Protein backbone atom coordinates (compact mmCIF):
# COMPACT_ATOMS: atom_id res chain seq x y z
CA UNK A 1 0.00 0.00 0.00
CA UNK A 2 1.24 3.52 -0.77
CA UNK A 3 2.11 5.79 2.11
CA UNK A 4 -0.63 7.62 3.95
CA UNK A 5 -0.42 11.40 3.76
CA UNK A 6 0.05 13.52 6.83
CA UNK A 7 -0.11 17.20 7.68
CA UNK A 8 0.69 19.26 10.71
CA UNK A 9 -0.66 22.43 12.31
CA UNK A 10 1.70 24.11 14.75
CA UNK A 11 4.98 22.44 15.63
CA UNK A 12 6.94 25.18 13.86
CA UNK A 13 10.68 25.70 13.94
CA UNK A 14 11.92 25.85 17.53
CA UNK A 15 8.75 24.38 19.00
CA UNK A 16 9.04 21.69 21.62
CA UNK A 17 6.86 18.89 20.30
CA UNK A 18 6.90 19.59 16.54
CA UNK A 19 10.17 17.75 15.78
CA UNK A 20 9.01 14.74 17.85
CA UNK A 21 5.92 14.37 15.66
CA UNK A 22 7.93 14.70 12.46
CA UNK A 23 10.35 11.97 13.55
CA UNK A 24 7.69 9.66 14.98
CA UNK A 25 5.29 9.89 12.05
CA UNK A 26 8.19 8.95 9.75
CA UNK A 27 9.68 6.11 11.80
CA UNK A 28 7.76 3.25 10.20
CA UNK A 29 7.53 4.87 6.75
CA UNK A 30 3.73 4.68 6.86
CA UNK A 31 3.13 8.46 6.56
CA UNK A 32 4.54 11.06 4.16
CA UNK A 33 4.57 14.68 5.37
CA UNK A 34 2.51 16.39 2.69
CA UNK A 35 1.00 19.60 4.09
CA UNK A 36 1.51 22.03 6.95
CA UNK A 37 0.48 25.29 8.61
CA UNK A 38 3.33 25.19 11.03
CA UNK A 39 3.61 28.53 12.73
CA UNK A 40 1.60 31.35 14.27
CA UNK A 41 3.59 33.58 11.90
CA UNK A 42 2.34 32.65 8.37
CA UNK A 43 5.56 33.60 6.55
CA UNK A 44 7.74 31.67 9.00
CA UNK A 45 5.41 28.67 8.79
CA UNK A 46 5.46 28.60 4.98
CA UNK A 47 9.22 29.05 4.83
CA UNK A 48 9.83 26.23 7.31
CA UNK A 49 7.40 23.90 5.54
CA UNK A 50 9.23 24.50 2.24
CA UNK A 51 12.55 23.70 3.92
CA UNK A 52 11.00 20.45 5.19
CA UNK A 53 10.34 19.50 1.56
CA UNK A 54 6.58 20.06 1.40
CA UNK A 55 5.29 21.05 -2.06
CA UNK A 56 4.87 24.83 -2.26
CA UNK A 57 1.09 24.72 -2.83
CA UNK A 58 0.68 22.75 0.38
CA UNK A 59 2.78 25.06 2.59
CA UNK A 60 -0.02 27.04 4.19
CA UNK A 61 0.17 30.25 6.21
CA UNK A 62 -2.86 29.46 8.29
CA UNK A 63 -4.86 26.37 9.33
CA UNK A 64 -8.06 27.69 7.72
CA UNK A 65 -6.24 27.98 4.36
CA UNK A 66 -4.95 24.46 4.90
CA UNK A 67 -8.45 23.13 5.58
CA UNK A 68 -9.79 24.86 2.46
CA UNK A 69 -6.80 23.79 0.36
CA UNK A 70 -6.83 20.17 1.45
CA UNK A 71 -10.57 19.64 1.27
CA UNK A 72 -10.58 20.95 -2.31
CA UNK A 73 -8.11 18.25 -3.41
CA UNK A 74 -8.80 14.66 -4.38
CA UNK A 75 -5.53 13.62 -2.70
CA UNK A 76 -6.28 15.41 0.56
CA UNK A 77 -4.25 14.42 3.62
CA UNK A 78 -5.30 11.32 5.56
CA UNK A 79 -4.24 12.58 8.98
CA UNK A 80 -3.50 15.95 10.56
CA UNK A 81 -1.63 16.47 13.82
CA UNK A 82 -2.64 19.51 15.85
CA UNK A 83 0.37 20.73 17.86
CA UNK A 84 -0.57 24.33 18.62
CA UNK A 85 -1.12 25.87 22.08
CA UNK A 86 -4.06 24.36 23.97
CA UNK A 87 -6.73 27.03 23.45
CA UNK A 88 -6.66 26.51 19.65
CA UNK A 89 -7.07 22.69 19.69
CA UNK A 90 -10.87 22.66 19.78
CA UNK A 91 -11.67 24.76 16.74
CA UNK A 92 -8.93 23.23 14.57
CA UNK A 93 -9.75 19.63 15.56
CA UNK A 94 -13.48 20.17 15.16
CA UNK A 95 -13.08 21.71 11.69
CA UNK A 96 -10.89 18.88 10.36
CA UNK A 97 -13.14 16.15 11.83
CA UNK A 98 -16.16 17.82 10.20
CA UNK A 99 -14.29 17.64 6.89
CA UNK A 100 -13.77 13.90 7.45
CA UNK A 101 -10.00 14.20 7.99
CA UNK A 102 -8.57 12.06 10.81
CA UNK A 103 -6.90 14.02 13.63
CA UNK A 104 -4.18 13.39 16.16
CA UNK A 105 -4.68 16.22 18.65
CA UNK A 106 -2.08 17.17 21.22
CA UNK A 107 -3.18 17.05 24.81
CA UNK A 108 -5.11 18.60 26.43
CA UNK A 109 -7.65 17.95 23.67
CA UNK A 110 -9.67 21.07 24.54
CA UNK A 111 -9.91 23.69 27.24
CA UNK A 112 -13.49 23.08 28.40
CA UNK A 113 -15.55 19.96 29.08
CA UNK A 114 -18.28 21.21 26.71
CA UNK A 115 -15.77 21.45 23.87
CA UNK A 116 -14.42 17.99 24.70
CA UNK A 117 -17.93 16.51 24.69
CA UNK A 118 -18.44 18.12 21.28
CA UNK A 119 -15.21 16.69 19.86
CA UNK A 120 -16.05 13.17 21.10
CA UNK A 121 -19.55 13.49 19.62
CA UNK A 122 -18.20 14.90 16.33
CA UNK A 123 -15.73 12.02 15.94
CA UNK A 124 -18.53 9.54 16.57
CA UNK A 125 -20.92 11.25 14.16
CA UNK A 126 -18.46 11.79 11.30
CA UNK A 127 -16.64 8.46 11.69
CA UNK A 128 -13.32 10.32 11.49
CA UNK A 129 -10.70 9.10 13.95
CA UNK A 130 -9.79 11.56 16.69
CA UNK A 131 -6.75 10.42 18.66
CA UNK A 132 -5.11 12.30 21.52
CA UNK A 133 -1.37 12.22 21.99
CA UNK A 134 -0.85 10.46 25.30
CA UNK A 135 2.28 9.14 23.66
CA UNK A 136 3.81 7.62 26.77
CA UNK A 137 1.35 4.72 26.65
CA UNK A 138 3.23 3.70 23.49
CA UNK A 139 6.16 2.34 25.50
CA UNK A 140 6.51 -1.41 25.08
CA UNK A 141 6.71 -2.10 28.82
CA UNK A 142 3.74 0.16 29.57
CA UNK A 143 1.72 -2.00 27.19
CA UNK A 144 3.13 -5.04 28.98
CA UNK A 145 2.03 -3.63 32.36
CA UNK A 146 -1.48 -3.22 30.99
CA UNK A 147 -1.57 -6.80 29.74
CA UNK A 148 -0.19 -8.15 33.07
CA UNK A 149 -2.96 -6.30 34.91
CA UNK A 150 -5.63 -7.42 32.42
CA UNK A 151 -4.67 -11.09 32.62
CA UNK A 152 -4.82 -10.95 36.44
CA UNK A 153 -1.13 -11.28 37.40
CA UNK A 154 -1.57 -8.63 40.11
CA UNK A 155 -5.04 -9.73 41.24
CA UNK A 156 -7.30 -6.95 42.45
CA UNK A 157 -5.50 -3.62 42.10
CA UNK A 158 -5.29 -1.71 45.37
CA UNK A 159 -3.20 1.38 44.70
CA UNK A 160 -1.47 3.22 41.89
CA UNK A 161 1.12 5.86 42.71
CA UNK A 162 2.00 7.97 39.71
CA UNK A 163 4.23 11.01 39.38
CA UNK A 164 5.04 13.37 36.53
CA UNK A 165 7.44 15.93 37.87
CA UNK A 166 10.05 18.09 36.16
CA UNK A 167 11.94 21.24 37.03
CA UNK A 168 12.03 23.00 33.66
CA UNK A 169 9.82 25.87 34.82
CA UNK A 170 11.56 26.41 38.15
CA UNK A 171 13.56 29.50 37.22
CA UNK A 172 11.51 32.47 38.43
CA UNK A 173 13.74 34.83 36.41
CA UNK A 174 12.75 32.97 33.18
CA UNK A 175 9.02 32.70 33.98
CA UNK A 176 8.20 35.41 31.42
CA UNK A 177 9.78 33.58 28.50
CA UNK A 178 6.92 33.38 25.94
CA UNK A 179 7.36 29.63 25.31
CA UNK A 180 6.80 29.02 29.02
CA UNK A 181 4.42 31.85 29.85
CA UNK A 182 1.49 30.60 27.74
CA UNK A 183 1.31 27.44 29.84
CA UNK A 184 0.32 29.52 32.91
CA UNK A 185 -1.85 32.04 31.06
CA UNK A 186 -5.56 31.08 31.32
CA UNK A 187 -6.29 32.74 27.95
CA UNK A 188 -3.95 30.29 26.18
CA UNK A 189 -3.72 27.26 28.46
CA UNK A 190 -7.21 27.10 29.98
CA UNK A 191 -8.15 26.66 33.64
CA UNK A 192 -5.18 24.56 34.68
CA UNK A 193 -1.41 24.79 34.24
CA UNK A 194 0.72 21.85 35.32
CA UNK A 195 -2.12 19.39 35.91
CA UNK A 196 -3.44 19.97 32.37
CA UNK A 197 0.09 19.93 30.94
CA UNK A 198 1.56 16.84 32.63
CA UNK A 199 -0.80 15.57 35.34
CA UNK A 200 -3.26 14.29 32.76
CA UNK A 201 -0.52 12.20 31.15
CA UNK A 202 -0.09 10.57 34.56
CA UNK A 203 -3.83 10.07 35.09
CA UNK A 204 -4.24 8.66 31.59
CA UNK A 205 -1.33 6.29 32.24
CA UNK A 206 -3.03 5.06 35.44
CA UNK A 207 -6.26 4.52 33.47
CA UNK A 208 -4.50 2.79 30.59
CA UNK A 209 -2.57 0.39 32.81
CA UNK A 210 -5.46 -0.37 35.16
CA UNK A 211 -8.29 -0.40 32.62
CA UNK A 212 -10.20 1.85 35.04
CA UNK A 213 -11.39 5.46 34.79
CA UNK A 214 -11.46 8.30 37.30
CA UNK A 215 -14.75 8.51 39.21
CA UNK A 216 -14.03 11.22 41.79
CA UNK A 217 -11.04 13.16 42.95
CA UNK A 218 -9.66 15.56 45.55
CA UNK A 219 -6.84 17.96 44.72
CA UNK A 220 -4.49 20.58 46.04
CA UNK A 221 -3.01 23.05 43.51
CA UNK A 222 -0.30 25.63 44.23
CA UNK A 223 1.52 28.30 42.21
CA UNK A 224 4.97 28.34 43.75
CA UNK A 225 6.02 31.24 41.48
CA UNK A 226 3.65 34.01 42.49
CA UNK A 227 3.39 35.71 39.06
CA UNK A 228 1.71 32.56 37.69
CA UNK A 229 -2.05 32.63 37.42
CA UNK A 230 -2.22 28.83 37.11
CA UNK A 231 -0.72 26.08 39.27
CA UNK A 232 2.80 24.77 38.79
CA UNK A 233 2.38 21.92 41.30
CA UNK A 234 -0.55 19.64 42.14
CA UNK A 235 -1.29 16.68 44.39
CA UNK A 236 -4.40 14.74 43.42
CA UNK A 237 -6.10 11.70 44.99
CA UNK A 238 -8.37 9.79 42.63
CA UNK A 239 -10.91 7.03 43.23
CA UNK A 240 -11.21 4.92 40.11
CA UNK A 241 -14.41 3.26 38.92
CA UNK A 242 -12.89 -0.21 39.46
CA UNK A 243 -12.17 0.49 43.13
CA UNK A 244 -8.46 1.34 42.87
CA UNK A 245 -7.06 4.47 44.52
CA UNK A 246 -4.61 6.63 42.56
CA UNK A 247 -2.18 9.02 44.26
CA UNK A 248 -0.86 11.49 41.70
CA UNK A 249 1.80 14.19 42.05
CA UNK A 250 2.77 16.55 39.25
CA UNK A 251 5.15 19.49 39.34
CA UNK A 252 7.05 21.78 37.00
CA UNK A 253 9.33 23.19 39.70
CA UNK A 254 10.85 19.88 40.88
CA UNK A 255 14.44 20.79 40.06
CA UNK A 256 16.46 17.68 39.20
CA UNK A 257 13.44 15.51 38.44
CA UNK A 258 14.13 15.96 34.69
CA UNK A 259 11.35 13.92 33.08
CA UNK A 260 10.20 12.25 36.30
CA UNK A 261 7.31 10.19 34.98
CA UNK A 262 7.05 7.11 37.20
CA UNK A 263 4.30 4.66 37.99
CA UNK A 264 3.91 2.01 40.69
CA UNK A 265 0.99 -0.38 40.63
CA UNK A 266 0.17 -2.39 43.75
CA UNK A 267 -2.20 -5.36 43.60
CA UNK A 268 -3.17 -8.13 45.98
CA UNK A 269 -0.68 -10.55 44.32
CA UNK A 270 2.25 -8.23 43.65
CA UNK A 271 3.58 -4.86 42.55
CA UNK A 272 4.99 -3.31 39.38
CA UNK A 273 7.25 -0.30 39.05
CA UNK A 274 8.34 1.55 35.89
CA UNK A 275 10.08 4.86 35.24
CA UNK A 276 10.01 6.71 31.92
CA UNK A 277 13.67 7.73 32.24
CA UNK A 278 14.67 4.04 32.33
CA UNK A 279 11.91 2.63 30.16
CA UNK A 280 13.54 -0.66 29.18
CA UNK A 281 13.19 -2.24 32.61
CA UNK A 282 9.98 -3.12 34.44
CA UNK A 283 10.23 -4.35 38.03
CA UNK A 284 7.81 -7.03 39.15
CA UNK A 285 7.62 -8.19 42.77
CA UNK A 286 5.15 -10.95 43.68
CA UNK A 287 3.86 -10.89 47.27
CA UNK A 288 6.45 -12.70 49.44
CA UNK A 289 8.61 -13.26 46.33
CA UNK A 290 11.80 -11.93 44.79
CA UNK A 291 11.90 -8.95 42.47
CA UNK A 292 12.21 -9.81 38.79
CA UNK A 293 13.56 -7.35 36.23
CA UNK A 294 11.61 -7.62 32.97
CA UNK A 295 13.75 -6.34 30.08
CA UNK A 296 12.08 -4.79 27.07
CA UNK A 297 12.37 -7.10 24.08
CA UNK A 298 13.20 -10.20 26.15
CA UNK A 299 11.36 -13.47 25.53
CA UNK A 300 7.80 -14.25 26.41
CA UNK A 301 6.46 -10.75 26.79
CA UNK A 302 2.88 -10.03 25.84
CA UNK A 303 1.91 -9.65 22.20
CA UNK A 304 1.10 -5.98 22.95
CA UNK A 305 4.67 -5.40 24.18
CA UNK A 306 6.24 -7.29 21.29
CA UNK A 307 4.31 -5.29 18.71
CA UNK A 308 5.53 -2.05 20.32
CA UNK A 309 9.23 -2.89 20.23
CA UNK A 310 11.54 -2.36 17.25
CA UNK A 311 15.12 -3.17 18.19
CA UNK A 312 16.89 -5.84 20.23
CA UNK A 313 17.17 -5.84 24.02
CA UNK A 314 20.09 -3.74 25.22
CA UNK A 315 19.67 -0.99 22.62
CA UNK A 316 17.72 1.99 23.91
CA UNK A 317 14.46 2.82 22.11
CA UNK A 318 12.92 5.57 24.20
CA UNK A 319 10.27 8.22 23.68
CA UNK A 320 10.58 8.40 19.90
CA UNK A 321 9.55 4.76 19.48
CA UNK A 322 6.81 5.16 22.12
CA UNK A 323 5.24 8.08 20.25
CA UNK A 324 5.86 6.31 16.92
CA UNK A 325 3.70 3.47 18.26
CA UNK A 326 0.75 5.87 18.40
CA UNK A 327 1.40 6.70 14.73
CA UNK A 328 1.79 2.98 13.92
CA UNK A 329 -1.59 2.28 15.54
CA UNK A 330 -3.15 5.18 13.65
CA UNK A 331 -1.67 4.00 10.34
CA UNK A 332 -3.31 0.60 10.90
CA UNK A 333 -6.62 2.17 11.88
CA UNK A 334 -6.67 4.58 8.92
CA UNK A 335 -5.59 1.90 6.42
CA UNK A 336 -8.32 -0.40 7.76
CA UNK A 337 -10.94 2.34 7.33
CA UNK A 338 -9.80 3.01 3.76
CA UNK A 339 -10.05 -0.70 2.98
CA UNK A 340 -13.37 -1.15 4.79
CA UNK A 341 -12.05 -3.69 7.28
CA UNK A 342 -11.69 -3.84 11.07
CA UNK A 343 -8.20 -2.98 12.38
CA UNK A 344 -6.36 -5.71 14.29
CA UNK A 345 -7.05 -5.45 18.06
CA UNK A 346 -3.33 -5.09 18.81
CA UNK A 347 -3.36 -1.83 16.84
CA UNK A 348 -6.26 -0.35 18.80
CA UNK A 349 -4.18 1.11 21.63
CA UNK A 350 -4.06 4.74 20.53
CA UNK A 351 -5.80 7.13 22.97
CA UNK A 352 -9.10 8.41 21.64
CA UNK A 353 -11.31 11.49 21.92
CA UNK A 354 -13.17 9.73 24.75
CA UNK A 355 -9.87 9.48 26.65
CA UNK A 356 -9.32 13.16 25.88
CA UNK A 357 -12.80 13.95 27.18
CA UNK A 358 -12.24 12.02 30.41
CA UNK A 359 -9.04 14.03 30.98
CA UNK A 360 -10.73 17.38 30.47
CA UNK A 361 -13.48 16.40 32.92
CA UNK A 362 -10.76 15.43 35.43
CA UNK A 363 -9.07 18.80 34.94
CA UNK A 364 -12.31 20.64 35.65
CA UNK A 365 -12.93 18.48 38.71
CA UNK A 366 -9.39 19.03 40.00
CA UNK A 367 -9.68 22.82 39.61
CA UNK A 368 -13.04 22.80 41.41
CA UNK A 369 -11.73 20.58 44.20
CA UNK A 370 -8.65 22.72 44.73
CA UNK A 371 -10.80 25.87 44.94
CA UNK A 372 -12.89 24.09 47.61
CA UNK A 373 -10.01 23.01 49.86
CA UNK A 374 -9.79 19.51 48.47
CA UNK A 375 -13.49 18.58 48.46
CA UNK A 376 -14.21 15.33 46.59
CA UNK A 377 -15.64 16.11 43.15
CA UNK A 378 -17.16 13.87 40.46
CA UNK A 379 -14.43 13.50 37.82
CA UNK A 380 -16.56 11.91 35.08
CA UNK A 381 -17.72 13.80 31.98
CA UNK A 382 -21.49 14.46 32.08
CA UNK A 383 -22.11 12.17 29.10
CA UNK A 384 -20.38 9.24 30.81
CA UNK A 385 -21.98 9.38 34.26
N1 LIG B 1 2.23 14.79 24.31
C1 LIG B 1 3.27 15.38 24.89
O1 LIG B 1 4.04 14.74 25.58
C2 LIG B 1 3.49 16.86 24.72
C3 LIG B 1 4.73 17.43 25.00
C4 LIG B 1 4.89 18.81 24.78
C5 LIG B 1 3.82 19.59 24.35
N2 LIG B 1 2.61 18.99 24.12
C6 LIG B 1 1.46 19.79 23.66
O2 LIG B 1 1.73 20.23 22.33
C7 LIG B 1 1.19 21.53 22.14
C8 LIG B 1 2.30 22.48 21.69
O3 LIG B 1 3.27 22.52 22.72
P1 LIG B 1 4.78 22.96 22.44
O4 LIG B 1 5.49 22.70 23.71
O5 LIG B 1 5.33 22.37 21.19
O6 LIG B 1 4.56 24.53 22.26
P2 LIG B 1 5.58 25.58 21.64
O7 LIG B 1 5.17 26.89 22.21
O8 LIG B 1 6.98 25.11 21.77
O9 LIG B 1 5.21 25.54 20.05
C9 LIG B 1 3.93 25.89 19.57
C10 LIG B 1 4.01 26.00 18.04
O10 LIG B 1 2.69 26.22 17.51
C11 LIG B 1 2.75 27.34 16.61
N3 LIG B 1 1.43 27.97 16.58
C12 LIG B 1 0.81 28.69 17.55
N4 LIG B 1 -0.42 29.08 17.15
C13 LIG B 1 -0.57 28.58 15.90
C14 LIG B 1 -1.62 28.64 14.94
N5 LIG B 1 -2.77 29.27 15.20
N6 LIG B 1 -1.44 28.03 13.73
C15 LIG B 1 -0.30 27.37 13.44
N7 LIG B 1 0.75 27.29 14.32
C16 LIG B 1 0.60 27.89 15.52
C17 LIG B 1 3.84 28.23 17.18
O11 LIG B 1 4.32 29.14 16.19
C18 LIG B 1 4.87 27.16 17.57
O12 LIG B 1 5.61 26.74 16.43
C19 LIG B 1 0.53 21.93 23.47
O13 LIG B 1 -0.84 21.66 23.42
C20 LIG B 1 1.21 21.02 24.50
O14 LIG B 1 0.37 20.74 25.61
C21 LIG B 1 2.45 17.66 24.29
PDB file of C-alpha atoms and ligand atoms in Angstrom, residues 9-12 15-17 37-40 83-86 89 106-108 133 136 179 182-183 197 201 323, ligand 1:
ATOM      1  CA  UNK A   9      -0.659  22.427  12.312  1.00  0.00           C
ATOM      2  CA  UNK A  10       1.702  24.111  14.755  1.00  0.00           C
ATOM      3  CA  UNK A  11       4.976  22.440  15.630  1.00  0.00           C
ATOM      4  CA  UNK A  12       6.943  25.182  13.863  1.00  0.00           C
ATOM      5  CA  UNK A  15       8.746  24.379  18.999  1.00  0.00           C
ATOM      6  CA  UNK A  16       9.044  21.686  21.621  1.00  0.00           C
ATOM      7  CA  UNK A  17       6.859  18.893  20.296  1.00  0.00           C
ATOM      8  CA  UNK A  37       0.475  25.287   8.605  1.00  0.00           C
ATOM      9  CA  UNK A  38       3.332  25.186  11.029  1.00  0.00           C
ATOM     10  CA  UNK A  39       3.609  28.533  12.729  1.00  0.00           C
ATOM     11  CA  UNK A  40       1.601  31.353  14.267  1.00  0.00           C
ATOM     12  CA  UNK A  83       0.368  20.729  17.858  1.00  0.00           C
ATOM     13  CA  UNK A  84      -0.565  24.329  18.619  1.00  0.00           C
ATOM     14  CA  UNK A  85      -1.120  25.871  22.081  1.00  0.00           C
ATOM     15  CA  UNK A  86      -4.059  24.362  23.967  1.00  0.00           C
ATOM     16  CA  UNK A  89      -7.066  22.688  19.693  1.00  0.00           C
ATOM     17  CA  UNK A 106      -2.079  17.169  21.216  1.00  0.00           C
ATOM     18  CA  UNK A 107      -3.178  17.053  24.815  1.00  0.00           C
ATOM     19  CA  UNK A 108      -5.112  18.596  26.430  1.00  0.00           C
ATOM     20  CA  UNK A 133      -1.375  12.218  21.986  1.00  0.00           C
ATOM     21  CA  UNK A 136       3.814   7.621  26.774  1.00  0.00           C
ATOM     22  CA  UNK A 179       7.361  29.629  25.308  1.00  0.00           C
ATOM     23  CA  UNK A 182       1.489  30.600  27.737  1.00  0.00           C
ATOM     24  CA  UNK A 183       1.308  27.440  29.836  1.00  0.00           C
ATOM     25  CA  UNK A 197       0.088  19.929  30.945  1.00  0.00           C
ATOM     26  CA  UNK A 201      -0.522  12.198  31.145  1.00  0.00           C
ATOM     27  CA  UNK A 323       5.239   8.084  20.247  1.00  0.00           C
TER      28      UNK A 323
HETATM   29  N1  LIG B   1       2.230  14.794  24.314  1.00  0.00           N
HETATM   30  C1  LIG B   1       3.270  15.382  24.895  1.00  0.00           C
HETATM   31  O1  LIG B   1       4.043  14.739  25.585  1.00  0.00           O
HETATM   32  C2  LIG B   1       3.488  16.856  24.718  1.00  0.00           C
HETATM   33  C3  LIG B   1       4.732  17.426  25.000  1.00  0.00           C
HETATM   34  C4  LIG B   1       4.894  18.811  24.782  1.00  0.00           C
HETATM   35  C5  LIG B   1       3.825  19.589  24.349  1.00  0.00           C
HETATM   36  N2  LIG B   1       2.612  18.991  24.117  1.00  0.00           N
HETATM   37  C6  LIG B   1       1.460  19.789  23.656  1.00  0.00           C
HETATM   38  O2  LIG B   1       1.732  20.230  22.331  1.00  0.00           O
HETATM   39  C7  LIG B   1       1.189  21.533  22.139  1.00  0.00           C
HETATM   40  C8  LIG B   1       2.299  22.481  21.693  1.00  0.00           C
HETATM   41  O3  LIG B   1       3.274  22.515  22.715  1.00  0.00           O
HETATM   42  P1  LIG B   1       4.784  22.956  22.437  1.00  0.00           P
HETATM   43  O4  LIG B   1       5.493  22.698  23.707  1.00  0.00           O
HETATM   44  O5  LIG B   1       5.329  22.370  21.188  1.00  0.00           O
HETATM   45  O6  LIG B   1       4.556  24.528  22.263  1.00  0.00           O
HETATM   46  P2  LIG B   1       5.580  25.583  21.636  1.00  0.00           P
HETATM   47  O7  LIG B   1       5.169  26.893  22.209  1.00  0.00           O
HETATM   48  O8  LIG B   1       6.980  25.111  21.769  1.00  0.00           O
HETATM   49  O9  LIG B   1       5.207  25.541  20.053  1.00  0.00           O
HETATM   50  C9  LIG B   1       3.926  25.887  19.571  1.00  0.00           C
HETATM   51  C10 LIG B   1       4.010  25.998  18.039  1.00  0.00           C
HETATM   52  O10 LIG B   1       2.691  26.224  17.510  1.00  0.00           O
HETATM   53  C11 LIG B   1       2.748  27.341  16.612  1.00  0.00           C
HETATM   54  N3  LIG B   1       1.430  27.972  16.584  1.00  0.00           N
HETATM   55  C12 LIG B   1       0.812  28.687  17.552  1.00  0.00           C
HETATM   56  N4  LIG B   1      -0.415  29.076  17.151  1.00  0.00           N
HETATM   57  C13 LIG B   1      -0.573  28.583  15.896  1.00  0.00           C
HETATM   58  C14 LIG B   1      -1.620  28.645  14.936  1.00  0.00           C
HETATM   59  N5  LIG B   1      -2.773  29.275  15.204  1.00  0.00           N
HETATM   60  N6  LIG B   1      -1.444  28.035  13.731  1.00  0.00           N
HETATM   61  C15 LIG B   1      -0.298  27.369  13.443  1.00  0.00           C
HETATM   62  N7  LIG B   1       0.750  27.291  14.322  1.00  0.00           N
HETATM   63  C16 LIG B   1       0.602  27.885  15.521  1.00  0.00           C
HETATM   64  C17 LIG B   1       3.837  28.227  17.180  1.00  0.00           C
HETATM   65  O11 LIG B   1       4.324  29.140  16.194  1.00  0.00           O
HETATM   66  C18 LIG B   1       4.874  27.156  17.566  1.00  0.00           C
HETATM   67  O12 LIG B   1       5.613  26.743  16.427  1.00  0.00           O
HETATM   68  C19 LIG B   1       0.533  21.932  23.469  1.00  0.00           C
HETATM   69  O13 LIG B   1      -0.841  21.659  23.418  1.00  0.00           O
HETATM   70  C20 LIG B   1       1.211  21.022  24.496  1.00  0.00           C
HETATM   71  O14 LIG B   1       0.372  20.738  25.606  1.00  0.00           O
HETATM   72  C21 LIG B   1       2.450  17.659  24.291  1.00  0.00           C
END
